[in-house]
Coordinates of C-alpha atoms and ligand atoms in Angstrom, one line a residue:
M1 CA -2.5 7.9 11.1
A2 CA 0.4 5.6 10.3
I3 CA 1.3 2.2 9.2
I4 CA 4.0 -0.2 10.4
A5 CA 6.0 -1.8 7.6
P6 CA 7.4 -5.2 9.4
S7 CA 11.4 -5.5 7.6
L8 CA 11.9 -9.3 6.6
L9 CA 15.7 -8.2 7.7
S10 CA 14.9 -9.1 11.3
A11 CA 13.0 -12.0 10.3
D12 CA 14.2 -15.8 11.0
F13 CA 15.7 -17.0 7.8
T14 CA 15.7 -20.4 8.4
R15 CA 11.7 -20.6 8.8
L16 CA 10.4 -18.0 6.3
A17 CA 7.1 -19.4 5.7
D18 CA 6.4 -19.4 9.5
E19 CA 7.4 -15.8 9.4
M20 CA 4.9 -15.2 6.9
D21 CA 2.2 -16.8 8.6
R22 CA 3.3 -14.4 11.7
M23 CA 2.8 -11.5 8.9
H24 CA -0.7 -12.7 8.3
Q25 CA -1.6 -13.2 12.0
A26 CA -0.5 -9.7 12.9
K27 CA -2.7 -8.4 9.8
A28 CA 0.2 -6.7 8.7
E29 CA -0.1 -4.9 5.6
I30 CA 3.1 -4.2 3.8
L31 CA 6.3 -6.4 4.2
H32 CA 9.3 -4.0 3.5
L33 CA 12.0 -6.0 1.7
D34 CA 16.0 -5.0 1.9
V35 CA 18.0 -5.8 -0.8
M36 CA 21.7 -5.2 -0.3
D37 CA 24.2 -5.9 -2.8
G38 CA 27.7 -5.9 -1.0
H39 CA 28.5 -2.7 -2.6
F40 CA 26.0 0.4 -2.2
V41 CA 26.2 -1.2 1.5
P42 CA 28.6 -3.5 3.2
N43 CA 25.9 -6.3 3.3
I44 CA 24.4 -8.9 1.2
T45 CA 20.7 -9.7 2.0
F46 CA 18.5 -11.5 -1.0
G47 CA 17.6 -11.0 -4.3
Y48 CA 14.6 -11.2 -6.7
A49 CA 14.5 -15.3 -6.2
L50 CA 13.2 -14.8 -2.6
V51 CA 10.5 -12.0 -3.3
G52 CA 9.2 -14.5 -6.0
A53 CA 9.3 -17.3 -3.4
L54 CA 7.5 -15.0 -0.5
R55 CA 5.0 -13.9 -3.0
P56 CA 2.4 -17.1 -3.0
M57 CA 2.7 -16.8 1.0
T58 CA 1.7 -13.0 1.0
E59 CA -1.4 -12.7 -0.6
G60 CA -3.1 -9.3 0.2
I61 CA 0.3 -7.7 1.7
T62 CA 2.2 -5.2 -0.4
L63 CA 5.5 -6.3 -1.0
D64 CA 7.6 -3.2 -0.7
V65 CA 11.2 -3.5 -2.4
H66 CA 14.1 -1.4 -0.8
L67 CA 16.9 -1.7 -3.3
M68 CA 20.2 -0.7 -1.7
M69 CA 22.1 -1.4 -4.9
T70 CA 24.7 0.7 -7.0
H71 CA 23.0 -0.6 -10.2
P72 CA 19.4 -1.5 -9.6
L73 CA 18.3 -0.3 -13.1
E74 CA 18.9 -3.6 -14.9
Y75 CA 17.3 -5.8 -12.1
I76 CA 14.0 -3.7 -11.7
E77 CA 12.1 -5.9 -14.5
R78 CA 13.0 -9.1 -12.4
F79 CA 12.0 -7.9 -9.2
V80 CA 8.5 -6.9 -10.8
K81 CA 8.2 -10.1 -12.2
A82 CA 8.8 -11.6 -8.8
G83 CA 5.7 -9.8 -7.6
A84 CA 7.1 -6.3 -6.0
D85 CA 4.0 -4.3 -5.6
M86 CA 6.3 -1.2 -5.2
I87 CA 10.0 -0.4 -5.5
T88 CA 12.6 2.0 -4.2
V89 CA 15.8 3.1 -5.6
H90 CA 18.4 5.0 -3.8
V91 CA 19.0 8.5 -5.2
E92 CA 22.6 8.1 -4.4
C93 CA 23.0 5.1 -6.8
D94 CA 25.0 5.0 -9.9
D95 CA 22.1 4.5 -12.6
D96 CA 20.1 7.2 -14.1
I97 CA 17.7 8.2 -11.3
Q98 CA 14.9 9.0 -13.8
A99 CA 15.5 5.7 -16.1
C100 CA 15.1 3.9 -13.0
I101 CA 11.6 5.7 -12.0
D102 CA 10.4 5.3 -15.8
S103 CA 11.3 1.5 -15.5
I104 CA 9.3 0.8 -12.5
H105 CA 6.4 3.1 -13.7
K106 CA 6.3 1.2 -17.2
H107 CA 5.7 -1.8 -15.2
G108 CA 2.6 -0.4 -13.4
I109 CA 3.8 -0.3 -9.8
K110 CA 4.8 2.5 -7.5
A111 CA 8.1 4.1 -7.8
G112 CA 10.2 5.3 -4.6
L113 CA 13.1 6.9 -3.7
S114 CA 15.1 6.9 -0.7
I115 CA 18.1 9.4 1.0
K116 CA 20.9 8.2 3.0
P117 CA 21.4 10.3 6.5
A118 CA 23.8 12.4 4.7
T119 CA 21.9 13.3 1.7
P120 CA 19.7 16.6 2.0
V121 CA 15.9 16.7 0.8
S122 CA 17.1 18.8 -2.1
A123 CA 18.3 15.6 -4.0
L124 CA 15.0 14.6 -4.3
E125 CA 13.8 17.9 -6.1
P126 CA 14.3 17.0 -9.5
Y127 CA 12.4 13.6 -9.3
I128 CA 9.4 14.3 -6.8
G129 CA 7.1 15.2 -9.1
G130 CA 7.0 12.0 -10.7
I131 CA 7.1 9.4 -7.8
E132 CA 4.7 7.9 -5.7
H133 CA 6.9 7.5 -2.3
V134 CA 10.0 8.7 -0.6
L135 CA 11.6 6.4 2.2
I136 CA 14.1 8.6 4.5
M137 CA 17.0 6.5 6.0
T138 CA 16.8 7.1 9.9
V139 CA 20.1 4.9 10.1
E140 CA 22.9 4.2 7.8
P141 CA 21.6 1.9 5.4
G142 CA 22.9 -1.7 6.0
F143 CA 22.1 -3.4 9.0
G144 CA 19.0 -3.7 11.2
G145 CA 19.1 -2.9 14.9
Q146 CA 20.7 0.6 15.0
G147 CA 19.4 3.7 16.8
I148 CA 17.3 6.1 15.4
M149 CA 18.8 9.5 14.1
W150 CA 16.7 12.4 14.8
D151 CA 17.9 14.8 12.5
C152 CA 16.9 12.5 9.5
V153 CA 13.2 12.4 11.2
E154 CA 13.2 16.1 10.8
K155 CA 13.4 15.8 7.0
I156 CA 10.1 14.4 6.8
P157 CA 8.3 18.2 6.7
A158 CA 10.6 19.4 3.9
V159 CA 9.9 16.3 2.0
R160 CA 6.2 16.8 2.3
K161 CA 6.7 20.2 1.3
A162 CA 8.7 19.2 -1.7
A163 CA 5.9 16.9 -2.8
T164 CA 3.0 19.4 -2.2
D165 CA 5.0 22.5 -3.8
H166 CA 4.7 19.8 -7.1
G167 CA 1.1 19.2 -6.7
R168 CA 1.9 15.6 -5.7
E169 CA 0.4 13.3 -2.9
I170 CA 3.0 10.7 -2.1
T171 CA 3.6 8.6 1.0
I172 CA 6.5 9.3 3.3
A173 CA 8.4 6.6 5.1
V174 CA 11.1 6.1 7.8
D175 CA 13.6 3.2 7.7
G176 CA 15.7 2.6 10.5
G177 CA 15.7 2.6 14.4
I178 CA 11.9 2.3 14.9
C179 CA 10.6 1.3 18.7
E180 CA 7.8 1.5 20.6
E181 CA 10.0 4.5 22.6
N182 CA 10.0 6.5 19.3
C183 CA 7.4 5.7 17.0
A184 CA 4.3 7.8 18.1
Q185 CA 6.7 10.8 17.8
V186 CA 7.7 10.0 14.2
A187 CA 4.1 9.6 13.0
Q188 CA 3.4 12.8 14.8
I189 CA 6.2 14.4 12.7
G190 CA 4.5 13.3 9.8
A191 CA 5.4 9.9 8.4
D192 CA 2.6 7.4 6.7
I193 CA 4.7 4.3 7.0
L194 CA 7.4 3.7 9.7
V195 CA 9.6 0.4 8.8
A196 CA 10.3 -1.8 11.5
G197 CA 12.4 -4.6 11.9
N198 CA 13.8 -5.6 15.2
A199 CA 11.0 -4.1 16.8
V200 CA 8.5 -6.5 14.8
F201 CA 10.0 -9.8 13.5
G202 CA 12.6 -9.5 16.1
A203 CA 9.6 -9.9 18.8
K204 CA 8.7 -13.1 20.5
D205 CA 5.2 -12.3 20.2
M206 CA 5.0 -10.4 16.9
K207 CA 1.3 -10.2 16.6
A208 CA 1.2 -8.5 20.2
A209 CA 4.1 -5.9 19.2
Y210 CA 2.6 -5.0 15.8
K211 CA -0.5 -4.4 17.6
R212 CA 1.1 -1.9 20.4
L213 CA 3.3 -0.3 17.5
S214 CA 0.2 0.2 15.3
A215 CA -1.7 1.6 18.3
L216 CA 1.1 4.3 19.3
V217 CA 1.1 5.6 15.8
N218 CA -2.8 6.2 15.2
Ligands
LIG301 C1 18.3 -1.2 7.3 C2 17.4 -1.5 6.5 C3 16.2 -1.4 7.6 C4 16.1 -2.4 8.4 C5 15.4 -1.7 9.6 O1 19.5 -0.9 6.2 O2 17.2 -0.7 5.3 O3 14.7 -1.8 6.8 O4 15.5 -3.5 8.2 O5 15.7 -2.3 10.9 P1 15.5 -1.9 12.1 O6 14.1 -1.9 12.5 O7 15.9 -2.9 13.2 O8 16.3 -0.7 12.6
LIG302 ZN1 14.9 -0.9 4.4

């Protein structure tokens, strides 16, 4: 059983309140929010002010904040105050990873770590015993609408084993290139959460698309 997490990146930014209505109508449980700083990745999206603006419109929905930032540490508190339910930072960022995890936990929410396609699972080893979530990038982070990289999907079992070896139950998400053609296989390989931008917000009938994807991963 896996959960589809729509990614706001593919939403219509000119009508976000309507897009949140579509989230509710589809009965989506997790909204994935891609924060890009124009430095860690070659794209800029939005910050904590937008997360805060969406919070009143997303009651009952988990706000899953994915920080693609070179220096996330000093911003963590602001994303928490804006209403994030979980925050994921990249293991490749330039801040102290343990300090990021500790800061997220100090605010009482779930901490995740993400790895880019070229980063091996072993990079998570020092931290995996103390986090709740791992986000495996299955495209180069920065843009939606790219094709899935299967060699990254294949990291899932190794991440699960690393967590289990530390006696840890974590959720594993994949991010990038998820569509109706590949989601069942990705879920079968062991993903708990499949982030999907184009395939959900990009669909004309989001409710139907979300329903089809959810049926395929369950
Ligand atoms: C990519 C982002 C993803 C993106 C996925 O850098 O982290 O969350 O929205 O988009 P799709 O599903 O269109 O590949
Ligand atoms: Zn993401």
